[in-house]
Amino acid sequence: MKNNLLLLCTIAVGLVALPDPVLAQEPTGKKPISQPLVSHIYTADPSAHVFDGKVYIYPSHDIETGAKEDDEGGHFAMNDYRILSLDKIGGKAKDHGVALALKDISWAGRQLWAPDAAYKNGTYYLYFPAKDKQDVFRIGVATSSSPTGPFKAEPEPIRGSFSIDPCVFADTDGSHYMYFGGIWGGQLQRWTTGSYNPTGKLREKTEQALLPKVARLNADMKSFAETPRDVKIVDAQGKLFTEGDNDKRFFEAAWLHKYNGKYYFSYSTGDTHNICYAVADNPYGPFTYQGIVLKPVTGWTNHHSIVEVKGKWYLFYHDVQLSGKTHLRNVKVTELTHNADGTIQTVEAYR
Ligand code: FUB
C-alpha cells in the first residue's frame, strides 16, 4: 500500500538506520513457528469458525495478476473465494474449491478482499468486501446451505455498508454484530461525513485516529439493524488514540471474540504491522487497549482471527513464507493463550 511513502521516509532520514517495517524475510536466525496450511494456492486474511464441530477457514484467495503495487492496494486483485477446512488443528487442510466468484456478483467490479462467515438457522452467510462498479468498497453477503458453498450473492451490497474487512460476531444471546473498516486502501477516510467523499483525507498525526465501525445485524442476517457506530478504542485513561499513535490505532482487520464474558476487539495497526487488542464489557465498547496479540509477520499486511476449538484458543494469521511477496500470502495457525488475568500472551511468529 504505502510502500512508496515508506521508501521516501527511509531516503529522507538518509543513512540513519531505521528498522524497515516491511519484513520481506524472517528476522535473521529465526524460523517460523508454524507452516502454511496449504501450499497449492495463496491464501490470506483467515477468518476461522467452528461449525458443527469442524474448523472452517474463510480466507482471501491471493493471485498474481500483474497488477501494479500502489498505495490503494491495487496489487490485491483477488477474484474468488475458496474455503478451507480442518478436521482437527494440526490436521491436513482441505481446499473446497471456488465458493464464490467475482463474475457471479452482479454489483461488484473488482478486488474481493478479506471475508468472514456466520451461521444461522440452517444457512451459512459469507460476508465480503468488494469494490463496486464505481470503485467504491462495499460489503456484500452471499448464502449457502453448506459451510463450504457454493454461495449465492445478493444482488446488492448491504445497504449502508462501506469500506472493508467485515467480521461478523455471534453473541451468546443470538445477536449478530458486524465490525468493519479499513483506512488507506480500505477507504474509511472517505466516509467521515457519513456519505462518500472521493477526496476524503487521512488524518494528520495530531488528529484523532479514524475509528472502525460496528452495526447489529437484522434477523435476516443480510441488513444492518442500525446506522453503523464508531468502535471507540481508548487508552487506560479513557482517551482515544491520535493518528500519530500508529503503533496502537486501528488500521484494518477487525476481529471480535468473547472470553470469560468480556468482548475482545483485535485489529491490525497497518503501517506498524501489529495485531493489537482492546477489551470491553459490551459489544459496542468503548474498548480499552491492552497490548499486542501478534508481532509483525513477513509481508506488509497482518490479518488474523481468534477462535476456540475444543476448549483451546487459536490464532489464525498469514505471512508470505511461500512467496516472499506481499500480495501472495499463506494462512497459518498457532495456539493462543489467555493469561489468568484475561490478558493475551503476545505471539512472535518467528523464534
Ligand atoms: O487482502 C486484502 C487486504 O489486505 C485485506 O482486506 C486487509 O485486511 C489486508 O490484509
mmCIF file of C-alpha atoms and ligand atoms in Angstrom:
data_model
loop_
_atom_site.group_PDB
_atom_site.id
_atom_site.type_symbol
_atom_site.label_atom_id
_atom_site.label_comp_id
_atom_site.label_asym_id
_atom_site.label_seq_id
_atom_site.Cartn_x
_atom_site.Cartn_y
_atom_site.Cartn_z
ATOM 1 C CA MET A 1 0.000 0.000 0.000
ATOM 2 C CA LYS A 2 2.126 2.942 1.139
ATOM 3 C CA ASN A 3 5.422 1.264 0.307
ATOM 4 C CA ASN A 4 6.438 4.279 -1.776
ATOM 5 C CA LEU A 5 5.884 6.543 1.195
ATOM 6 C CA LEU A 6 7.912 4.217 3.419
ATOM 7 C CA LEU A 7 10.714 4.293 0.886
ATOM 8 C CA LEU A 8 10.630 8.100 0.725
ATOM 9 C CA CYS A 9 10.730 8.310 4.530
ATOM 10 C CA THR A 10 13.725 5.983 4.597
ATOM 11 C CA ILE A 11 15.500 8.101 1.999
ATOM 12 C CA ALA A 12 14.557 11.272 3.908
ATOM 13 C CA VAL A 13 16.384 10.087 7.015
ATOM 14 C CA GLY A 14 19.456 9.356 4.937
ATOM 15 C CA LEU A 15 21.767 6.731 6.319
ATOM 16 C CA VAL A 16 20.308 6.726 9.814
ATOM 17 C CA ALA A 17 19.461 3.063 10.271
ATOM 18 C CA LEU A 18 15.701 2.946 10.794
ATOM 19 C CA PRO A 19 14.296 -0.566 11.039
ATOM 20 C CA ASP A 20 12.383 -1.406 7.845
ATOM 21 C CA PRO A 21 8.838 -2.315 8.905
ATOM 22 C CA VAL A 22 8.377 -4.321 5.686
ATOM 23 C CA LEU A 23 9.685 -7.695 6.766
ATOM 24 C CA ALA A 24 10.379 -9.430 3.448
ATOM 25 C CA GLN A 25 12.127 -12.245 5.305
ATOM 26 C CA GLU A 26 12.030 -13.765 8.744
ATOM 27 C CA PRO A 27 14.131 -11.984 11.346
ATOM 28 C CA THR A 28 17.730 -13.220 10.977
ATOM 29 C CA GLY A 29 18.403 -16.548 12.633
ATOM 30 C CA LYS A 30 14.735 -17.177 13.379
ATOM 31 C CA LYS A 31 12.344 -19.729 11.953
ATOM 32 C CA PRO A 32 8.546 -19.603 11.560
ATOM 33 C CA ILE A 33 6.626 -21.145 14.460
ATOM 34 C CA SER A 34 4.079 -22.677 12.073
ATOM 35 C CA GLN A 35 3.825 -23.811 8.483
ATOM 36 C CA PRO A 36 1.344 -22.762 5.755
ATOM 37 C CA LEU A 37 -1.936 -24.701 5.972
ATOM 38 C CA VAL A 38 -1.976 -25.120 2.191
ATOM 39 C CA SER A 39 0.722 -24.519 -0.411
ATOM 40 C CA HIS A 40 -1.045 -25.202 -3.748
ATOM 41 C CA ILE A 41 -2.779 -21.789 -3.657
ATOM 42 C CA TYR A 42 -2.054 -18.482 -1.890
ATOM 43 C CA THR A 43 -4.441 -17.603 0.927
ATOM 44 C CA ALA A 44 -4.689 -14.684 3.360
ATOM 45 C CA ASP A 45 -6.872 -12.910 5.960
ATOM 46 C CA PRO A 46 -8.101 -16.162 7.552
ATOM 47 C CA SER A 47 -11.457 -15.903 9.336
ATOM 48 C CA ALA A 48 -11.848 -19.180 11.200
ATOM 49 C CA HIS A 49 -15.059 -20.619 12.652
ATOM 50 C CA VAL A 50 -16.161 -23.904 14.158
ATOM 51 C CA PHE A 51 -19.367 -25.116 12.532
ATOM 52 C CA ASP A 52 -20.764 -28.496 13.575
ATOM 53 C CA GLY A 53 -17.503 -29.461 15.301
ATOM 54 C CA LYS A 54 -15.283 -28.783 12.290
ATOM 55 C CA VAL A 55 -12.943 -25.833 11.660
ATOM 56 C CA TYR A 56 -13.681 -23.790 8.530
ATOM 57 C CA ILE A 57 -11.345 -21.080 7.327
ATOM 58 C CA TYR A 58 -12.707 -18.277 5.146
ATOM 59 C CA PRO A 59 -9.622 -16.634 3.597
ATOM 60 C CA SER A 60 -8.886 -14.249 0.771
ATOM 61 C CA HIS A 61 -7.548 -16.120 -2.273
ATOM 62 C CA ASP A 62 -4.417 -14.277 -3.394
ATOM 63 C CA ILE A 63 -3.426 -14.466 -7.050
ATOM 64 C CA GLU A 64 -0.763 -12.977 -9.316
ATOM 65 C CA THR A 65 -2.468 -10.688 -11.824
ATOM 66 C CA GLY A 66 0.477 -8.442 -12.571
ATOM 67 C CA ALA A 67 -1.485 -5.511 -11.068
ATOM 68 C CA LYS A 68 0.921 -2.760 -10.050
ATOM 69 C CA GLU A 69 1.638 -2.336 -6.342
ATOM 70 C CA ASP A 70 0.178 1.010 -5.243
ATOM 71 C CA ASP A 71 -0.951 2.931 -2.163
ATOM 72 C CA GLU A 72 -4.539 1.777 -2.735
ATOM 73 C CA GLY A 73 -3.658 -1.935 -2.529
ATOM 74 C CA GLY A 74 -4.267 -2.430 -6.274
ATOM 75 C CA HIS A 75 -1.936 -5.442 -6.167
ATOM 76 C CA PHE A 76 -4.546 -7.287 -4.067
ATOM 77 C CA ALA A 77 -6.675 -8.074 -7.134
ATOM 78 C CA MET A 78 -8.392 -11.237 -5.972
ATOM 79 C CA ASN A 79 -11.359 -12.588 -7.916
ATOM 80 C CA ASP A 80 -12.787 -15.518 -5.975
ATOM 81 C CA TYR A 81 -13.078 -17.175 -2.575
ATOM 82 C CA ARG A 82 -12.051 -20.725 -1.679
ATOM 83 C CA ILE A 83 -12.838 -22.182 1.709
ATOM 84 C CA LEU A 84 -10.526 -24.449 3.693
ATOM 85 C CA SER A 85 -11.420 -26.894 6.440
ATOM 86 C CA LEU A 86 -9.599 -28.841 9.117
ATOM 87 C CA ASP A 87 -10.924 -31.939 10.865
ATOM 88 C CA LYS A 88 -8.640 -31.029 13.741
ATOM 89 C CA ILE A 89 -5.967 -28.453 14.498
ATOM 90 C CA GLY A 90 -2.707 -29.903 13.194
ATOM 91 C CA GLY A 91 -4.569 -32.000 10.602
ATOM 92 C CA LYS A 92 -4.346 -31.643 6.818
ATOM 93 C CA ALA A 93 -6.294 -28.690 5.442
ATOM 94 C CA LYS A 94 -8.815 -29.396 2.676
ATOM 95 C CA ASP A 95 -9.498 -26.892 -0.121
ATOM 96 C CA HIS A 96 -13.178 -26.999 -1.091
ATOM 97 C CA GLY A 97 -12.711 -25.186 -4.412
ATOM 98 C CA VAL A 98 -14.319 -21.956 -5.609
ATOM 99 C CA ALA A 99 -17.157 -20.966 -3.279
ATOM 100 C CA LEU A 100 -17.962 -17.578 -4.844
ATOM 101 C CA ALA A 101 -16.508 -15.829 -7.886
ATOM 102 C CA LEU A 102 -16.391 -12.130 -8.761
ATOM 103 C CA LYS A 103 -18.120 -12.806 -12.076
ATOM 104 C CA ASP A 104 -21.172 -14.068 -10.180
ATOM 105 C CA ILE A 105 -21.557 -10.955 -8.004
ATOM 106 C CA SER A 106 -23.684 -8.597 -10.105
ATOM 107 C CA TRP A 107 -22.804 -5.370 -8.242
ATOM 108 C CA ALA A 108 -19.054 -5.963 -7.803
ATOM 109 C CA GLY A 109 -16.305 -4.595 -10.033
ATOM 110 C CA ARG A 110 -13.045 -5.862 -8.557
ATOM 111 C CA GLN A 111 -10.973 -6.826 -5.529
ATOM 112 C CA LEU A 112 -12.556 -9.481 -3.324
ATOM 113 C CA TRP A 113 -10.820 -8.708 -0.033
ATOM 114 C CA ALA A 114 -10.955 -10.243 3.461
ATOM 115 C CA PRO A 115 -14.223 -12.142 4.073
ATOM 116 C CA ASP A 116 -15.979 -13.610 7.097
ATOM 117 C CA ALA A 117 -18.794 -16.088 7.645
ATOM 118 C CA ALA A 118 -21.666 -16.808 10.017
ATOM 119 C CA TYR A 119 -24.336 -19.471 10.516
ATOM 120 C CA LYS A 120 -27.982 -19.153 11.494
ATOM 121 C CA ASN A 121 -30.974 -21.495 11.217
ATOM 122 C CA GLY A 122 -29.546 -23.830 8.570
ATOM 123 C CA THR A 123 -27.993 -21.112 6.387
ATOM 124 C CA TYR A 124 -24.343 -20.088 6.084
ATOM 125 C CA TYR A 125 -23.589 -16.451 5.305
ATOM 126 C CA LEU A 126 -20.419 -15.257 3.580
ATOM 127 C CA TYR A 127 -19.690 -11.546 4.089
ATOM 128 C CA PHE A 128 -17.182 -9.947 1.759
ATOM 129 C CA PRO A 129 -15.823 -6.548 0.711
ATOM 130 C CA ALA A 130 -15.514 -5.696 -2.963
ATOM 131 C CA LYS A 131 -15.226 -2.521 -4.994
ATOM 132 C CA ASP A 132 -18.467 -1.761 -6.801
ATOM 133 C CA LYS A 133 -18.591 -0.637 -10.435
ATOM 134 C CA GLN A 134 -17.780 2.936 -9.272
ATOM 135 C CA ASP A 135 -14.672 1.606 -7.447
ATOM 136 C CA VAL A 136 -16.155 2.218 -4.002
ATOM 137 C CA PHE A 137 -15.674 -0.552 -1.424
ATOM 138 C CA ARG A 138 -18.969 -2.030 -0.173
ATOM 139 C CA ILE A 139 -19.752 -5.135 1.847
ATOM 140 C CA GLY A 140 -21.792 -7.897 0.272
ATOM 141 C CA VAL A 141 -23.412 -11.052 1.585
ATOM 142 C CA ALA A 142 -23.924 -14.450 -0.030
ATOM 143 C CA THR A 143 -25.730 -17.537 1.267
ATOM 144 C CA SER A 144 -25.410 -21.302 1.087
ATOM 145 C CA SER A 145 -26.817 -24.391 2.765
ATOM 146 C CA SER A 146 -23.233 -25.655 3.149
ATOM 147 C CA PRO A 147 -20.334 -24.036 5.079
ATOM 148 C CA THR A 148 -18.141 -24.557 2.012
ATOM 149 C CA GLY A 149 -20.593 -23.176 -0.550
ATOM 150 C CA PRO A 150 -21.210 -22.637 -3.349
ATOM 151 C CA PHE A 151 -22.541 -19.274 -2.137
ATOM 152 C CA LYS A 152 -25.095 -17.158 -3.977
ATOM 153 C CA ALA A 153 -24.533 -13.417 -3.679
ATOM 154 C CA GLU A 154 -27.348 -10.974 -3.003
ATOM 155 C CA PRO A 155 -27.949 -8.648 -5.982
ATOM 156 C CA GLU A 156 -26.914 -5.529 -3.997
ATOM 157 C CA PRO A 157 -24.326 -4.864 -1.284
ATOM 158 C CA ILE A 158 -25.627 -4.480 2.272
ATOM 159 C CA ARG A 159 -27.466 -1.149 2.401
ATOM 160 C CA GLY A 160 -25.428 1.412 4.366
ATOM 161 C CA SER A 161 -22.218 -0.656 4.171
ATOM 162 C CA PHE A 162 -18.856 0.739 3.140
ATOM 163 C CA SER A 163 -15.115 0.113 3.455
ATOM 164 C CA ILE A 164 -13.619 -3.357 4.047
ATOM 165 C CA ASP A 165 -12.870 -6.312 6.317
ATOM 166 C CA PRO A 166 -16.216 -7.408 7.777
ATOM 167 C CA CYS A 167 -16.122 -9.547 10.918
ATOM 168 C CA VAL A 168 -19.480 -10.961 11.986
ATOM 169 C CA PHE A 169 -19.600 -11.847 15.664
ATOM 170 C CA ALA A 170 -22.348 -14.130 17.027
ATOM 171 C CA ASP A 171 -23.048 -13.151 20.623
ATOM 172 C CA THR A 172 -24.212 -15.672 23.202
ATOM 173 C CA ASP A 173 -27.725 -14.108 23.198
ATOM 174 C CA GLY A 174 -28.132 -14.882 19.473
ATOM 175 C CA SER A 175 -27.469 -11.305 18.253
ATOM 176 C CA HIS A 176 -25.003 -10.796 15.410
ATOM 177 C CA TYR A 177 -22.801 -7.733 15.005
ATOM 178 C CA MET A 178 -20.692 -6.701 12.044
ATOM 179 C CA TYR A 179 -17.392 -4.935 12.768
ATOM 180 C CA PHE A 180 -15.709 -3.427 9.719
ATOM 181 C CA GLY A 181 -13.495 -0.736 8.217
ATOM 182 C CA GLY A 182 -10.014 -0.073 6.969
ATOM 183 C CA ILE A 183 -8.067 3.113 6.292
ATOM 184 C CA TRP A 184 -5.808 3.918 3.283
ATOM 185 C CA GLY A 185 -6.814 1.427 0.513
ATOM 186 C CA GLY A 186 -9.851 0.432 2.609
ATOM 187 C CA GLN A 187 -11.338 3.926 2.012
ATOM 188 C CA LEU A 188 -12.622 4.569 5.573
ATOM 189 C CA GLN A 189 -11.213 8.117 5.360
ATOM 190 C CA ARG A 190 -13.684 8.831 2.541
ATOM 191 C CA TRP A 191 -16.725 8.269 4.797
ATOM 192 C CA THR A 192 -16.127 10.678 7.691
ATOM 193 C CA THR A 193 -19.176 12.803 6.798
ATOM 194 C CA GLY A 194 -21.500 9.795 6.547
ATOM 195 C CA SER A 195 -21.516 9.838 2.754
ATOM 196 C CA TYR A 196 -18.819 9.032 0.202
ATOM 197 C CA ASN A 197 -16.247 11.725 -0.495
ATOM 198 C CA PRO A 198 -13.647 10.537 -3.041
ATOM 199 C CA THR A 199 -11.180 13.176 -1.799
ATOM 200 C CA GLY A 200 -11.604 12.306 1.905
ATOM 201 C CA LYS A 201 -8.191 12.616 3.525
ATOM 202 C CA LEU A 202 -6.294 10.541 6.042
ATOM 203 C CA ARG A 203 -5.936 12.102 9.481
ATOM 204 C CA GLU A 204 -2.932 14.237 10.442
ATOM 205 C CA LYS A 205 -0.678 12.822 13.190
ATOM 206 C CA THR A 206 -2.167 15.072 15.903
ATOM 207 C CA GLU A 207 -5.782 14.422 14.917
ATOM 208 C CA GLN A 208 -7.971 11.733 16.472
ATOM 209 C CA ALA A 209 -7.454 8.452 14.611
ATOM 210 C CA LEU A 210 -10.259 7.162 12.405
ATOM 211 C CA LEU A 211 -12.380 4.514 14.102
ATOM 212 C CA PRO A 212 -13.697 1.142 12.927
ATOM 213 C CA LYS A 213 -17.467 0.628 12.771
ATOM 214 C CA VAL A 214 -19.987 -1.773 14.272
ATOM 215 C CA ALA A 215 -23.625 -2.431 13.385
ATOM 216 C CA ARG A 216 -26.002 -5.047 14.740
ATOM 217 C CA LEU A 217 -27.478 -7.211 12.006
ATOM 218 C CA ASN A 218 -31.190 -7.719 11.490
ATOM 219 C CA ALA A 219 -32.666 -11.207 11.970
ATOM 220 C CA ASP A 220 -32.362 -11.722 8.183
ATOM 221 C CA MET A 221 -28.532 -11.527 8.558
ATOM 222 C CA LYS A 222 -28.473 -9.502 5.329
ATOM 223 C CA SER A 223 -29.080 -5.972 6.575
ATOM 224 C CA PHE A 224 -27.986 -3.538 9.294
ATOM 225 C CA ALA A 225 -30.442 -3.028 12.158
ATOM 226 C CA GLU A 226 -28.867 0.372 12.865
ATOM 227 C CA THR A 227 -26.622 3.050 11.413
ATOM 228 C CA PRO A 228 -23.021 1.882 11.918
ATOM 229 C CA ARG A 229 -21.491 3.281 15.119
ATOM 230 C CA ASP A 230 -17.873 4.135 15.886
ATOM 231 C CA VAL A 231 -15.911 1.462 17.761
ATOM 232 C CA LYS A 232 -14.006 3.524 20.304
ATOM 233 C CA ILE A 233 -10.564 2.181 21.246
ATOM 234 C CA VAL A 234 -9.198 4.073 24.237
ATOM 235 C CA ASP A 235 -6.103 4.023 26.425
ATOM 236 C CA ALA A 236 -6.131 3.229 30.173
ATOM 237 C CA GLN A 237 -7.149 6.862 30.841
ATOM 238 C CA GLY A 238 -10.148 6.561 28.500
ATOM 239 C CA LYS A 239 -8.505 8.720 25.806
ATOM 240 C CA LEU A 240 -8.900 7.981 22.103
ATOM 241 C CA PHE A 241 -5.709 7.493 20.089
ATOM 242 C CA THR A 242 -4.391 10.023 17.605
ATOM 243 C CA GLU A 243 -3.196 9.129 14.116
ATOM 244 C CA GLY A 244 0.339 9.617 15.488
ATOM 245 C CA ASP A 245 -0.252 6.653 17.824
ATOM 246 C CA ASN A 246 0.056 4.425 14.773
ATOM 247 C CA ASP A 247 1.508 1.504 16.742
ATOM 248 C CA LYS A 248 -1.870 1.237 18.534
ATOM 249 C CA ARG A 249 -4.556 2.913 16.440
ATOM 250 C CA PHE A 250 -6.942 0.955 14.196
ATOM 251 C CA PHE A 251 -5.984 0.413 10.553
ATOM 252 C CA GLU A 252 -7.912 -2.698 9.307
ATOM 253 C CA ALA A 253 -8.618 -6.413 10.014
ATOM 254 C CA ALA A 254 -11.276 -6.162 12.752
ATOM 255 C CA TRP A 255 -11.995 -9.304 14.770
ATOM 256 C CA LEU A 256 -14.176 -9.864 17.828
ATOM 257 C CA HIS A 257 -14.085 -12.789 20.226
ATOM 258 C CA LYS A 258 -15.652 -13.235 23.642
ATOM 259 C CA TYR A 259 -13.668 -14.685 26.516
ATOM 260 C CA ASN A 260 -14.903 -15.062 30.099
ATOM 261 C CA GLY A 261 -17.801 -12.675 29.404
ATOM 262 C CA LYS A 262 -15.549 -9.876 28.028
ATOM 263 C CA TYR A 263 -15.521 -8.644 24.432
ATOM 264 C CA TYR A 264 -12.067 -8.648 22.810
ATOM 265 C CA PHE A 265 -11.706 -6.435 19.743
ATOM 266 C CA SER A 266 -8.478 -7.142 17.819
ATOM 267 C CA TYR A 267 -7.187 -5.387 14.714
ATOM 268 C CA SER A 268 -4.180 -4.585 12.568
ATOM 269 C CA THR A 269 -2.233 -1.368 13.024
ATOM 270 C CA GLY A 270 -1.372 -1.481 9.299
ATOM 271 C CA ASP A 271 1.720 0.606 8.716
ATOM 272 C CA THR A 272 3.245 -0.581 12.011
ATOM 273 C CA HIS A 273 2.179 -4.185 11.260
ATOM 274 C CA ASN A 274 0.959 -5.309 14.702
ATOM 275 C CA ILE A 275 -2.230 -7.123 15.633
ATOM 276 C CA CYS A 276 -3.397 -5.351 18.805
ATOM 277 C CA TYR A 277 -6.365 -5.892 21.095
ATOM 278 C CA ALA A 278 -8.687 -3.961 23.357
ATOM 279 C CA VAL A 279 -11.353 -5.202 25.787
ATOM 280 C CA ALA A 280 -14.903 -4.079 26.656
ATOM 281 C CA ASP A 281 -17.879 -5.189 28.751
ATOM 282 C CA ASN A 282 -20.317 -5.000 25.844
ATOM 283 C CA PRO A 283 -20.153 -5.415 22.033
ATOM 284 C CA TYR A 284 -20.239 -1.660 21.330
ATOM 285 C CA GLY A 285 -17.354 -0.658 23.580
ATOM 286 C CA PRO A 286 -15.549 1.568 24.359
ATOM 287 C CA PHE A 287 -12.721 -0.962 24.178
ATOM 288 C CA THR A 288 -9.710 -0.380 26.394
ATOM 289 C CA TYR A 289 -6.365 -1.044 24.725
ATOM 290 C CA GLN A 290 -4.426 -3.958 26.231
ATOM 291 C CA GLY A 291 -1.453 -4.769 24.004
ATOM 292 C CA ILE A 292 -0.179 -6.820 21.091
ATOM 293 C CA VAL A 293 -1.606 -10.194 20.036
ATOM 294 C CA LEU A 294 0.768 -10.802 17.115
ATOM 295 C CA LYS A 295 4.005 -9.052 16.228
ATOM 296 C CA PRO A 296 4.718 -8.168 12.559
ATOM 297 C CA VAL A 297 4.898 -11.038 10.097
ATOM 298 C CA THR A 298 6.704 -11.270 6.761
ATOM 299 C CA GLY A 299 4.970 -9.191 4.086
ATOM 300 C CA TRP A 300 3.274 -5.841 4.652
ATOM 301 C CA THR A 301 -0.166 -6.888 5.894
ATOM 302 C CA ASN A 302 -1.070 -8.577 9.157
ATOM 303 C CA HIS A 303 -4.564 -10.072 9.472
ATOM 304 C CA HIS A 304 -5.894 -12.722 11.801
ATOM 305 C CA SER A 305 -8.799 -14.390 13.578
ATOM 306 C CA ILE A 306 -9.117 -15.854 17.065
ATOM 307 C CA VAL A 307 -11.281 -18.908 17.715
ATOM 308 C CA GLU A 308 -11.883 -21.542 20.387
ATOM 309 C CA VAL A 309 -11.595 -25.142 19.251
ATOM 310 C CA LYS A 310 -12.325 -27.931 21.734
ATOM 311 C CA GLY A 311 -11.504 -25.768 24.764
ATOM 312 C CA LYS A 312 -8.246 -24.306 23.399
ATOM 313 C CA TRP A 313 -7.815 -20.933 21.692
ATOM 314 C CA TYR A 314 -6.091 -20.472 18.339
ATOM 315 C CA LEU A 315 -4.753 -17.566 16.328
ATOM 316 C CA PHE A 316 -5.116 -17.880 12.563
ATOM 317 C CA TYR A 317 -2.866 -15.474 10.655
ATOM 318 C CA HIS A 318 -0.853 -15.207 7.464
ATOM 319 C CA ASP A 319 2.635 -14.365 6.274
ATOM 320 C CA VAL A 320 4.492 -14.630 2.959
ATOM 321 C CA GLN A 321 6.685 -17.646 3.731
ATOM 322 C CA LEU A 322 5.907 -19.375 0.397
ATOM 323 C CA SER A 323 6.328 -16.441 -1.992
ATOM 324 C CA GLY A 324 8.283 -13.647 -0.285
ATOM 325 C CA LYS A 325 5.765 -11.297 -1.949
ATOM 326 C CA THR A 326 3.360 -9.060 -0.045
ATOM 327 C CA HIS A 327 0.352 -9.890 -2.235
ATOM 328 C CA LEU A 328 0.883 -13.693 -2.270
ATOM 329 C CA ARG A 329 0.271 -14.830 1.285
ATOM 330 C CA ASN A 330 -0.292 -18.131 3.085
ATOM 331 C CA VAL A 331 -2.506 -18.814 6.087
ATOM 332 C CA LYS A 332 -1.232 -20.423 9.289
ATOM 333 C CA VAL A 333 -2.426 -21.287 12.783
ATOM 334 C CA THR A 334 -0.852 -21.312 16.228
ATOM 335 C CA GLU A 335 -2.167 -21.700 19.762
ATOM 336 C CA LEU A 336 -3.122 -18.547 21.678
ATOM 337 C CA THR A 337 -3.003 -18.214 25.460
ATOM 338 C CA HIS A 338 -5.191 -16.013 27.638
ATOM 339 C CA ASN A 339 -3.483 -15.389 30.966
ATOM 340 C CA ALA A 340 -5.355 -15.792 34.268
ATOM 341 C CA ASP A 341 -5.959 -12.003 34.356
ATOM 342 C CA GLY A 342 -7.562 -12.099 30.883
ATOM 343 C CA THR A 343 -4.620 -10.595 29.009
ATOM 344 C CA ILE A 344 -3.306 -12.352 25.905
ATOM 345 C CA GLN A 345 0.249 -13.682 25.568
ATOM 346 C CA THR A 346 1.864 -11.923 22.603
ATOM 347 C CA VAL A 347 2.709 -14.245 19.724
ATOM 348 C CA GLU A 348 6.064 -13.896 17.933
ATOM 349 C CA ALA A 349 5.665 -15.706 14.613
ATOM 350 C CA TYR A 350 9.440 -16.414 14.344
ATOM 351 C CA ARG A 351 11.742 -17.841 17.016
HETATM 352 O O1 FUB B 1 -6.358 -8.995 1.494
HETATM 353 C C1 FUB B 1 -6.590 -7.651 1.134
HETATM 354 C C2 FUB B 1 -6.446 -6.756 2.298
HETATM 355 O O2 FUB B 1 -5.134 -6.870 2.840
HETATM 356 C C3 FUB B 1 -7.341 -7.072 3.458
HETATM 357 O O3 FUB B 1 -8.674 -6.726 3.264
HETATM 358 C C4 FUB B 1 -6.621 -6.341 4.522
HETATM 359 O O4 FUB B 1 -7.039 -6.635 5.818
HETATM 360 C C5 FUB B 1 -5.201 -6.750 4.262
HETATM 361 O O5 FUB B 1 -4.890 -7.992 4.821
#
